[in-house]
Amino acid sequence: MLLIKLAFRNIFRQRRRSLLTALSLTGGYVLSVFSISMQDGSYANAIAFFTEDHSGHIQIHKDDYLDRAKIHKTIDNPNDVAAILDKHPSIATYTTRVFAPALSYSDNGNTPVQVIGVDVLREKQTSRLYQKITGGNYFADRPNDDGYFSAMIGAGVANSLDVGLGDELILISQGADGSIANDIFIISAVIGENNSPDKNTVFLPLSGAQSFLTMYGKVHQFSILLTDIADARDVASELQTSIPGLSVAPWQIVENSFYKTMQADREGNLVMLIIIGIIVFIGVLNTVLMSVLERSREFGVLKAMGSRPSKIVSMITLEVTMLSAMSIVLGLALAIPITYWFSTAGIELPEPVDVGGIKMSHMTGLLTPIVFIVPMIGIFFAAIVVSIFPGLRAANVTPTAAMRSH
Amino acid sequence: MTIVIKTKNLCRYFGDNEETMVKAADQVNIEIEKGEFTAIIGPSGSGKTTVLHLMGGLDNPTSGEVELSGKNIAKMSGGELCDLRRDHIGFIFQSYNLIPVLSAEENIEYIMLLQGVKASERKKRVKEMLELVGLSGLEDRRPGKLSGGQQQRVAIARAMASRPDIILADEPTANLDSKTGIALLDVMKELNEKHDMTFVFSTHDEKIMSRASRLIHMRDGKVELDERK
């Protein structure tokens, strides 16, 4: 208790200097919290956007389908995979898809499209496809009375072909067996706008797409949503063990370019935070060194009385740690309301920013304990490091020489 | 009689050059017995403070030995020397050297904290020490709120609180007026007589010399005369 009292009083010995040091530590802390919160918040929003929009948290494919998509690289036993997924407690929902490039025709022209066959019921629970309908109705999983399956087309396709709801859409592609695939579909809905990522996509019911591409019962992809995205890598690894014949990839691999851009940006931000930290801690080091030099005589007396050098180092460290703790308390009082405001209201960007292919137009902060804890640990760790050099200097004074100093 | 401190051919030289070298202590042989009230006296620069610092392990000798309670302190590591000072030696300095941010009570308590004395025992001893040096009621005052004489009383109480084998006092009355100096010397003499506490002073204060039971005269780093009264 006396040591804490001594450290506390030493901090308040030079009030103005300690206050300035505490304010610089507080400023560094608040800035770090804000920076981490905004960055993590923006990325969390972007990740939630694309994983819940289409990619899911985990995907399963055959072999290297993710890197080199070929129509014949199919998952031939989707029911077996589904049985495994149904039992996993971390999986909230999943869906199956098939993909193929195709040429689309109407009476008014033709245009190349990406065909995606989706499980009509499961897709609703796994992606935002249903919410992206701008006209018409979500399709059924069965053909109509005339034997035609429905199709939902991107707004770009609708414009290029000058087709609308209820019109016929002819698709020509290559079947999985090498045959020429062609079929007629009835447009049930238009998806998105002209600038949407889905503008050149044609969505078909899974059974219709499988029939069209002659890949009955087979799929190209399982897209999985977890109860917690943070478990993506672990669950992917577990699933990989359960399904050794297929490739299981978490979103970090599925959206590799975004993930790499995000990591590079995070590293850049880390460098910036380190630079801020160094500037702040040079100030702290200067303050502690000045304080130690001014108190050389006292350290000489303490050593003469029998204080071991380690005791003196720990005394200096305790002082710096206490000053850091006070700064962090002040920093928390400022950072919590600021972060709360930015996590709820956020900032509207004047121009959308492209991050690894994801357009970000709104930035909101993240309000989680980790946002406050990481800079806290950083400040305490740096405070201890910063106090070592002045502490050693104080601990190594020669009592007789120190007591002669003024 | 028990010998508390013994110096053998103790030398402390400053400077490397033979011509300019200062021999602050030169072949000093002194034995201090338990309960003695000794004054090392001599003119300025005679080496009395240097010898006192060497006896207390505050400085390292150029050659020779210092034995404290039979242990050669020259062979001790820095940490061991700290422990030795903490447990066996009390220091009183000319300029008091109290910790300015601690109260009188806390200054006395601090050394016991280093020794690992229990809180209840610390409080008890602090009270005793303050009564002994006549400072009861001023325990909460910081050094800045105490007079020079009162600060030196706190320093004496601090030196005694650790129950050392010996108290080394370096010009303890030099910064005090005559009346205060006499009062403090009386306190120390009483402690010496009643509690058999060993004191070694470095001084040229006549008041200390008149009360000392032994005078060691130094000149140019050498013991010129060692007289017991």
XYZ file of C-alpha atoms in Angstrom:
635
model
C 0.000 0.000 0.000
C 2.829 2.380 0.875
C 4.490 1.657 -2.467
C 1.256 2.481 -4.323
C 0.898 5.643 -2.244
C 4.505 6.562 -3.040
C 3.976 5.952 -6.772
C 0.721 7.942 -6.753
C 2.318 10.896 -4.990
C 5.317 10.837 -7.285
C 2.948 11.046 -10.273
C 1.279 14.127 -8.801
C 4.546 15.710 -7.794
C 4.802 17.477 -11.173
C 1.095 17.871 -11.838
C 1.279 19.793 -15.090
C 3.834 17.432 -16.590
C 1.926 14.336 -15.491
C -1.324 15.815 -16.811
C 0.227 16.487 -20.215
C 1.670 12.978 -20.335
C -1.674 11.477 -19.289
C -3.462 13.516 -21.959
C -1.082 12.326 -24.672
C -1.636 8.719 -23.527
C -5.395 9.312 -23.435
C -5.303 10.855 -26.904
C -3.297 7.913 -28.240
C -5.717 5.468 -26.632
C -8.866 7.159 -27.944
C -7.347 7.467 -31.422
C -6.368 3.796 -31.418
C -9.809 2.672 -30.203
C -11.541 4.846 -32.805
C -9.263 3.655 -35.604
C -9.662 -0.044 -34.740
C -13.419 0.346 -34.233
C -13.979 2.082 -37.577
C -11.728 -0.271 -39.500
C -13.134 -3.439 -37.961
C -16.667 -2.064 -38.214
C -16.292 -1.260 -41.912
C -14.835 -4.662 -42.633
C -17.440 -6.436 -40.510
C -20.144 -4.683 -42.552
C -18.466 -5.574 -45.838
C -17.928 -9.183 -44.780
C -21.532 -9.472 -43.580
C -22.644 -7.908 -46.870
C -21.012 -10.397 -49.208
C -21.259 -13.499 -47.031
C -24.973 -12.975 -46.445
C -25.525 -11.696 -49.977
C -24.127 -14.650 -51.865
C -20.905 -16.291 -50.735
C -21.868 -17.650 -47.306
C -19.353 -18.226 -44.520
C -18.096 -21.521 -45.924
C -18.286 -23.078 -49.371
C -17.794 -26.666 -50.483
C -16.716 -27.585 -54.030
C -15.208 -30.413 -55.936
C -11.402 -30.257 -56.212
C -10.133 -26.859 -57.420
C -13.506 -25.658 -58.681
C -13.057 -22.406 -56.747
C -9.937 -21.486 -58.758
C -10.726 -23.232 -62.085
C -14.458 -23.612 -62.464
C -15.421 -26.353 -64.929
C -18.917 -27.706 -65.416
C -17.807 -31.298 -64.914
C -16.284 -30.633 -61.468
C -19.464 -31.574 -59.633
C -20.372 -32.757 -56.158
C -21.973 -36.055 -57.056
C -23.370 -36.990 -53.649
C -24.987 -33.788 -52.273
C -27.351 -35.749 -50.034
C -24.417 -37.322 -48.156
C -22.824 -33.901 -47.660
C -26.171 -32.454 -46.566
C -26.521 -35.193 -43.947
C -23.174 -34.158 -42.427
C -24.080 -30.453 -42.510
C -27.468 -31.102 -40.898
C -25.752 -32.616 -37.851
C -23.206 -29.821 -37.297
C -24.277 -27.560 -34.406
C -22.472 -24.450 -35.728
C -24.257 -24.457 -39.080
C -27.328 -22.217 -39.226
C -28.345 -22.999 -42.805
C -26.958 -23.946 -46.210
C -27.926 -24.122 -49.846
C -26.726 -25.799 -53.048
C -25.963 -24.168 -56.395
C -24.895 -24.998 -59.939
C -23.097 -22.592 -62.267
C -22.578 -22.365 -65.989
C -21.900 -19.714 -68.601
C -24.590 -19.458 -71.264
C -25.793 -17.421 -74.167
C -29.261 -15.952 -73.723
C -31.649 -15.102 -76.524
C -34.915 -13.342 -76.983
C -36.765 -12.079 -80.018
C -34.868 -8.833 -79.607
C -31.267 -9.990 -79.314
C -28.770 -12.073 -77.366
C -26.266 -11.582 -74.566
C -23.839 -13.770 -72.601
C -24.973 -14.551 -69.068
C -23.923 -16.427 -65.969
C -26.482 -19.091 -65.087
C -26.866 -19.926 -61.397
C -29.198 -22.712 -60.379
C -30.341 -22.350 -56.788
C -32.306 -24.408 -54.285
C -35.489 -22.335 -54.305
C -36.356 -22.798 -50.626
C -32.881 -22.901 -49.087
C -31.546 -19.955 -51.107
C -34.136 -17.706 -49.434
C -32.653 -18.609 -46.028
C -29.015 -18.401 -47.095
C -28.676 -15.358 -49.367
C -30.401 -12.057 -50.119
C -31.567 -13.168 -53.556
C -35.233 -12.859 -52.563
C -34.698 -9.309 -51.255
C -33.026 -8.231 -54.492
C -36.159 -8.729 -56.597
C -37.104 -5.378 -58.140
C -40.028 -6.676 -60.168
C -42.081 -9.874 -60.364
C -42.188 -12.861 -58.062
C -39.699 -15.302 -56.592
C -39.666 -18.421 -58.749
C -41.177 -21.833 -57.986
C -39.097 -25.005 -57.911
C -41.342 -26.809 -60.368
C -42.099 -26.172 -64.044
C -45.379 -24.499 -64.977
C -48.292 -26.330 -66.552
C -46.652 -26.013 -69.978
C -43.485 -27.665 -68.666
C -41.324 -24.515 -68.548
C -39.223 -23.595 -65.557
C -39.167 -19.972 -64.347
C -36.070 -17.753 -64.464
C -35.133 -14.613 -62.556
C -32.890 -12.374 -64.621
C -30.529 -9.521 -63.798
C -31.657 -6.041 -64.837
C -28.790 -5.898 -67.344
C -30.047 -9.008 -69.104
C -33.593 -7.623 -69.176
C -32.338 -4.430 -70.791
C -30.021 -6.129 -73.288
C -32.687 -8.527 -74.460
C -35.526 -6.050 -73.996
C -37.577 -8.650 -72.160
C -39.878 -8.410 -69.142
C -41.989 -10.450 -66.795
C -43.744 -13.408 -68.435
C -41.531 -13.275 -71.549
C -39.617 -16.266 -72.828
C -35.866 -16.519 -72.356
C -33.825 -18.966 -74.413
C -30.565 -20.231 -72.964
C -27.847 -22.126 -74.848
C -24.897 -23.661 -73.036
C -22.780 -26.780 -72.807
C -24.132 -29.691 -70.764
C -22.013 -31.506 -68.200
C -21.984 -34.527 -70.489
C -20.609 -32.471 -73.407
C -23.927 -32.130 -75.170
C -25.364 -28.805 -76.291
C -27.824 -27.547 -73.679
C -30.717 -25.375 -74.734
C -34.042 -24.626 -73.161
C -36.774 -22.057 -72.824
C -37.558 -20.375 -69.481
C -40.287 -17.960 -68.441
C -39.141 -14.777 -66.740
C -40.741 -14.535 -63.282
C -38.694 -11.710 -61.767
C -36.024 -9.076 -62.428
C -33.130 -8.858 -59.978
C -31.356 -5.646 -58.918
C -30.500 -2.607 -61.016
C -28.373 -2.002 -64.110
C -25.253 -1.477 -61.992
C -25.822 -4.427 -59.630
C -23.206 -7.194 -59.495
C -25.997 -9.604 -60.595
C -26.899 -7.566 -63.709
C -25.757 -10.298 -66.131
C -26.957 -13.260 -64.096
C -29.832 -15.608 -64.769
C -31.116 -17.490 -61.745
C -32.864 -20.790 -62.316
C -34.507 -23.251 -59.910
C -31.959 -25.932 -59.081
C -33.895 -28.772 -60.672
C -34.432 -26.689 -63.829
C -30.752 -25.827 -64.047
C -29.735 -29.449 -63.433
C -32.088 -30.568 -66.177
C -30.840 -27.828 -68.529
C -27.164 -28.719 -67.916
C -27.741 -32.508 -67.794
C -26.274 -32.792 -64.322
C -29.170 -34.476 -62.538
C -28.736 -34.718 -58.771
C -25.312 -33.042 -58.913
C -24.288 -29.580 -57.715
C -21.221 -27.370 -57.957
C -21.402 -25.645 -54.620
C -22.636 -25.806 -51.061
C -22.878 -22.360 -49.502
C -23.098 -22.435 -45.713
C -24.069 -19.815 -43.119
C -22.831 -20.343 -39.568
C -24.338 -19.158 -36.315
C -21.067 -17.226 -35.754
C -18.845 -16.110 -38.614
C -15.824 -16.121 -36.293
C -15.941 -19.939 -36.358
C -15.558 -20.116 -40.147
C -11.978 -21.387 -40.229
C -12.502 -23.929 -37.438
C -15.750 -25.301 -38.834
C -14.259 -25.438 -42.349
C -11.365 -27.436 -40.975
C -13.720 -29.843 -39.166
C -15.856 -30.278 -42.276
C -12.778 -30.903 -44.390
C -11.951 -33.826 -42.112
C -15.511 -35.163 -42.431
C -15.613 -34.719 -46.223
C -12.105 -35.561 -47.420
C -13.058 -35.916 -51.089
C -14.243 -32.317 -51.438
C -12.674 -28.890 -50.907
C -14.039 -26.927 -47.949
C -13.131 -23.235 -47.908
C -13.955 -20.522 -45.368
C -14.949 -17.071 -46.644
C -11.339 -15.861 -46.245
C -10.376 -18.213 -49.102
C -13.576 -17.854 -51.093
C -13.230 -14.070 -51.132
C -9.474 -14.186 -51.331
C -8.898 -10.855 -53.055
C -11.084 -9.005 -50.546
C -9.447 -10.810 -47.643
C -5.944 -9.975 -48.871
C -6.889 -6.344 -49.425
C -8.389 -6.241 -45.951
C -5.310 -7.801 -44.375
C -2.996 -5.396 -46.223
C -5.119 -2.468 -45.092
C -5.093 -3.772 -41.524
C -1.314 -4.075 -41.622
C -1.100 -0.522 -42.921
C -3.343 0.621 -40.105
C -1.239 -1.311 -37.615
C 1.885 0.476 -38.855
C 0.062 3.789 -38.423
C -0.983 2.827 -34.889
C 2.574 1.784 -34.070
C 3.847 5.154 -35.324
C 1.249 6.956 -33.170
C 2.307 4.733 -30.268
C 5.989 5.489 -30.760
C 5.333 9.254 -30.858
C 3.224 9.060 -27.690
C 5.726 6.863 -25.895
C 8.735 8.973 -26.807
C 6.892 11.718 -24.922
C 6.270 9.380 -21.997
C 9.892 8.213 -22.027
C 11.056 11.821 -21.959
C 8.792 12.566 -18.988
C 9.890 9.498 -17.048
C 13.561 10.157 -17.778
C 13.245 13.750 -16.599
C 11.477 12.594 -13.479
C 14.196 9.994 -12.806
C 17.004 12.510 -13.325
C 15.325 14.976 -10.983
C 14.972 12.306 -8.333
C 18.490 10.845 -8.580
C 19.221 11.937 -5.032
C 16.149 10.106 -3.730
C 17.110 6.942 -5.535
C 20.558 7.243 -3.988
C 18.936 7.518 -0.556
C 16.662 4.567 -1.247
C 19.663 2.473 -2.250
C 21.578 3.632 0.800
C 18.638 2.519 2.935
C 18.729 -0.905 1.298
C 16.323 -0.780 -1.649
C 17.443 -3.398 -4.134
C 17.831 -2.204 -7.771
C 14.898 -4.438 -8.788
C 12.708 -2.659 -6.229
C 13.578 0.703 -7.749
C 12.854 -0.539 -11.292
C 9.500 -1.895 -10.143
C 8.758 1.423 -8.411
C 9.300 3.343 -11.673
C 7.291 0.737 -13.608
C 4.471 1.007 -11.072
C 4.395 4.788 -11.489
C 4.230 4.573 -15.301
C 1.646 1.786 -15.137
C -0.522 3.792 -12.746
C -0.264 6.852 -14.974
C -1.238 4.653 -17.940
C -4.177 3.203 -15.980
C -5.450 6.689 -15.123
C -5.071 7.724 -18.766
C -6.981 4.652 -19.914
C -9.838 5.326 -17.467
C -10.065 8.853 -18.903
C -9.684 7.416 -22.404
C -12.519 4.943 -21.816
C -14.781 7.738 -20.603
C -14.192 9.467 -23.941
C -13.885 6.472 -26.248
C -17.042 4.602 -25.192
C -19.544 7.347 -26.145
C -17.605 8.235 -29.317
C -17.419 4.605 -30.436
C -21.056 4.053 -29.515
C -22.116 6.999 -31.674
C -20.040 5.864 -34.638
C -21.248 2.272 -34.265
C -24.877 3.346 -34.441
C -24.924 6.472 -36.623
C -21.732 5.933 -38.628
C -20.430 8.081 -41.474
C -21.914 8.341 -44.949
C -19.090 8.456 -47.507
C -19.461 11.078 -50.284
C -18.234 8.508 -52.849
C -18.362 4.705 -52.403
C -14.947 3.157 -51.768
C -14.033 -0.095 -53.517
C -12.357 -2.553 -51.147
C -11.388 -5.769 -52.907
C -14.420 -5.541 -55.185
C -16.875 -4.607 -52.429
C -18.316 -1.096 -52.654
C -18.495 0.575 -49.270
C -20.639 3.685 -49.026
C -21.327 3.782 -45.290
C -18.842 3.360 -42.483
C -19.916 2.281 -39.035
C -17.716 1.473 -36.064
C -17.587 -1.782 -34.142
C -18.477 -1.687 -30.446
C -16.966 -4.819 -28.941
C -14.739 -5.354 -25.888
C -11.779 -6.257 -28.117
C -11.783 -2.750 -29.638
C -11.057 -1.326 -26.175
C -8.892 -4.152 -24.864
C -6.295 -4.332 -27.663
C -5.112 -0.680 -27.315
C -5.295 -1.084 -23.533
C -2.908 -4.034 -23.610
C -0.718 -2.128 -26.085
C -0.490 0.887 -23.778
C 0.269 -1.162 -20.665
C 2.870 -3.226 -22.506
C 4.504 -0.133 -23.990
C 4.365 1.628 -20.605
C 6.277 -1.234 -19.021
C 8.824 -1.251 -21.858
C 9.197 2.528 -21.683
C 9.790 2.436 -17.932
C 12.594 -0.139 -18.107
C 15.349 2.174 -19.361
C 14.703 5.008 -16.875
C 14.140 2.366 -14.196
C 17.532 0.773 -14.842
C 19.129 4.193 -14.857
C 17.567 4.938 -11.467
C 18.441 1.515 -10.108
C 22.089 1.779 -11.054
C 22.836 5.094 -9.382
C 25.726 5.049 -6.956
C 24.341 6.199 -3.591
C 27.261 8.476 -2.761
C 27.283 10.131 -6.202
C 23.491 10.445 -6.304
C 23.299 12.012 -2.865
C 25.852 14.637 -3.861
C 23.601 15.680 -6.787
C 20.897 18.362 -6.492
C 33.529 -6.642 23.481
C 31.783 -7.405 20.170
C 33.332 -5.768 17.133
C 30.643 -4.366 14.848
C 32.833 -2.856 12.133
C 36.441 -3.512 11.313
C 38.477 -1.945 8.505
C 41.741 -3.548 7.390
C 44.240 -1.471 5.369
C 41.301 0.342 3.843
C 42.188 2.556 0.874
C 40.078 4.734 -1.372
C 41.884 6.634 -4.079
C 40.312 9.003 -6.588
C 41.917 9.476 -10.017
C 44.254 7.271 -12.039
C 47.178 9.596 -12.451
C 49.853 9.064 -9.775
C 50.567 12.787 -9.532
C 46.989 14.007 -9.224
C 45.589 11.031 -7.339
C 43.657 11.918 -4.165
C 44.060 9.431 -1.338
C 40.816 9.993 0.530
C 41.451 6.929 2.694
C 44.916 5.472 2.999
C 45.620 2.300 4.973
C 42.838 2.931 7.466
C 42.525 0.355 10.259
C 39.627 0.916 12.624
C 37.626 -1.376 14.890
C 34.269 -0.169 16.189
C 32.872 -2.008 19.187
C 29.222 -2.446 20.020
C 27.740 0.436 22.018
C 30.474 2.909 21.132
C 29.677 6.574 20.450
C 32.537 7.332 18.079
C 33.370 10.503 16.201
C 35.703 10.491 13.211
C 37.040 14.007 13.148
C 39.366 16.037 11.037
C 39.497 19.026 8.729
C 37.636 19.181 5.416
C 39.165 16.750 2.922
C 40.704 14.583 5.638
C 38.687 11.561 4.421
C 36.259 11.117 7.313
C 33.114 11.021 5.142
C 34.832 8.658 2.692
C 35.662 6.249 5.496
C 32.096 6.454 6.795
C 30.716 5.680 3.324
C 33.133 2.771 2.920
C 32.079 1.419 6.312
C 28.444 1.541 5.217
C 29.039 -0.100 1.841
C 27.956 3.044 0.001
C 31.284 3.180 -1.804
C 33.771 0.536 -2.916
C 37.316 0.590 -1.560
C 40.310 0.737 -3.884
C 41.903 -1.898 -1.652
C 41.552 -3.254 1.846
C 38.602 -4.766 3.623
C 35.548 -3.752 5.605
C 34.042 -6.340 7.881
C 30.552 -5.783 9.231
C 29.589 -8.208 11.985
C 32.339 -10.498 10.682
C 31.296 -10.363 7.002
C 33.659 -8.900 4.399
C 31.444 -6.504 2.478
C 33.980 -6.027 -0.329
C 33.102 -9.524 -1.560
C 29.362 -8.887 -1.611
C 27.263 -8.339 -4.735
C 25.222 -5.155 -5.210
C 22.043 -6.883 -4.060
C 23.718 -8.391 -1.012
C 25.117 -5.000 -0.087
C 21.620 -3.516 -0.313
C 20.316 -6.223 2.011
C 23.208 -5.639 4.385
C 22.539 -1.907 4.563
C 18.818 -2.544 4.971
C 19.206 -4.965 7.880
C 22.381 -3.895 9.673
C 23.124 -0.202 9.051
C 21.204 2.976 9.735
C 22.270 6.171 7.988
C 21.837 9.761 9.072
C 22.887 12.355 6.503
C 23.869 15.974 6.806
C 20.992 17.082 4.556
C 18.425 14.660 6.096
C 17.576 13.015 2.732
C 13.969 12.241 3.542
C 11.574 11.211 0.767
C 9.676 14.466 0.144
C 6.357 12.856 -0.917
C 6.118 10.695 2.190
C 4.988 11.900 5.614
C 7.250 11.632 8.677
C 5.484 8.411 9.636
C 5.800 6.932 6.124
C 9.475 7.867 5.834
C 10.144 5.866 8.983
C 7.891 3.014 7.872
C 9.448 2.645 4.400
C 12.649 0.861 5.471
C 10.616 -1.622 7.522
C 8.520 -2.277 4.448
C 11.739 -3.176 2.613
C 12.599 -5.519 5.463
C 9.221 -7.234 5.163
C 8.079 -6.258 8.674
C 4.338 -6.839 9.215
C 2.067 -3.792 8.996
C 0.974 -3.962 12.637
C 4.584 -4.204 13.819
C 5.571 -1.312 11.521
C 2.885 0.933 12.972
C 3.944 0.025 16.508
C 7.610 0.743 15.847
C 6.858 4.011 14.040
C 4.927 5.222 17.072
C 7.773 4.223 19.391
C 10.395 5.929 17.217
C 8.402 9.144 16.924
C 8.019 9.232 20.717
C 11.752 8.569 21.166
C 12.744 11.494 18.960
C 9.990 13.722 20.337
C 7.888 14.052 17.210
C 4.580 12.581 18.363
C 1.738 14.509 16.762
C 3.757 15.423 13.683
C 3.587 11.996 12.029
C 1.391 13.172 9.142
C 3.590 16.083 8.135
C 5.704 15.833 5.029
C 9.367 16.939 5.178
C 8.540 20.283 3.566
C 6.322 21.119 6.546
C 8.972 20.237 9.136
C 11.900 22.352 10.389
C 15.487 21.212 9.784
C 15.741 19.880 13.323
C 12.455 18.016 13.021
C 13.547 16.513 9.677
C 16.795 15.317 11.235
C 14.786 13.761 14.081
C 12.738 11.887 11.483
C 16.018 10.784 9.846
C 17.251 9.485 13.217
C 13.956 7.661 13.786
C 14.198 6.199 10.277
C 17.764 5.040 10.886
C 16.739 3.336 14.114
C 13.458 1.827 12.938
C 15.171 -1.003 11.096
C 16.959 -1.995 14.362
C 20.436 -1.829 12.823
C 23.681 -2.958 14.406
C 25.187 0.459 13.867
C 24.162 3.982 12.896
C 26.519 5.920 10.656
C 25.923 9.671 10.844
C 27.582 11.999 8.356
C 27.802 15.541 9.753
C 24.302 15.228 11.275
C 24.359 18.632 12.961
C 26.032 20.627 10.195
C 22.799 22.145 8.879
C 21.250 22.778 12.275
C 21.445 25.682 14.653
C 23.375 25.150 17.848
C 20.357 24.631 20.117
C 18.691 22.118 17.788
C 22.016 20.333 17.243
C 22.511 19.914 20.993
C 18.953 18.629 21.442
C 19.461 16.050 18.724
C 22.805 14.952 20.077
C 21.166 14.451 23.436
C 18.564 12.257 21.764
C 21.269 10.172 20.083
C 23.359 9.958 23.245
C 20.304 8.777 25.164
C 19.636 6.129 22.521
C 23.257 5.051 22.768
C 23.180 4.790 26.539
C 19.710 3.358 27.024
C 19.514 1.056 24.008
C 23.244 0.271 23.605
C 23.007 1.601 20.021
C 26.351 1.997 18.244
C 26.967 5.378 16.609
C 29.800 6.478 14.317
C 29.871 10.132 13.310
C 31.958 11.964 10.789
C 32.081 15.494 12.094
C 34.027 18.556 13.024
C 31.317 19.726 15.398
C 32.708 20.435 18.862
C 29.405 19.418 20.454
C 29.668 15.892 19.060
C 33.334 15.634 19.960
C 32.577 16.582 23.553
C 29.928 13.855 23.830
C 31.809 11.125 21.948
C 33.376 8.296 23.952
C 36.016 7.851 21.257
C 37.638 10.264 18.822
C 39.400 9.097 15.678
C 41.469 11.914 14.216
C 42.078 11.823 10.477
C 44.335 13.839 8.228
C 45.109 13.336 4.555
C 43.232 10.037 4.500
C 45.163 8.502 7.387
C 44.206 7.862 11.000
C 46.388 10.261 12.934
C 45.133 9.518 16.407
C 42.608 7.148 17.979
C 41.670 8.197 21.483
C 39.130 6.771 23.908
C 37.862 9.010 26.667
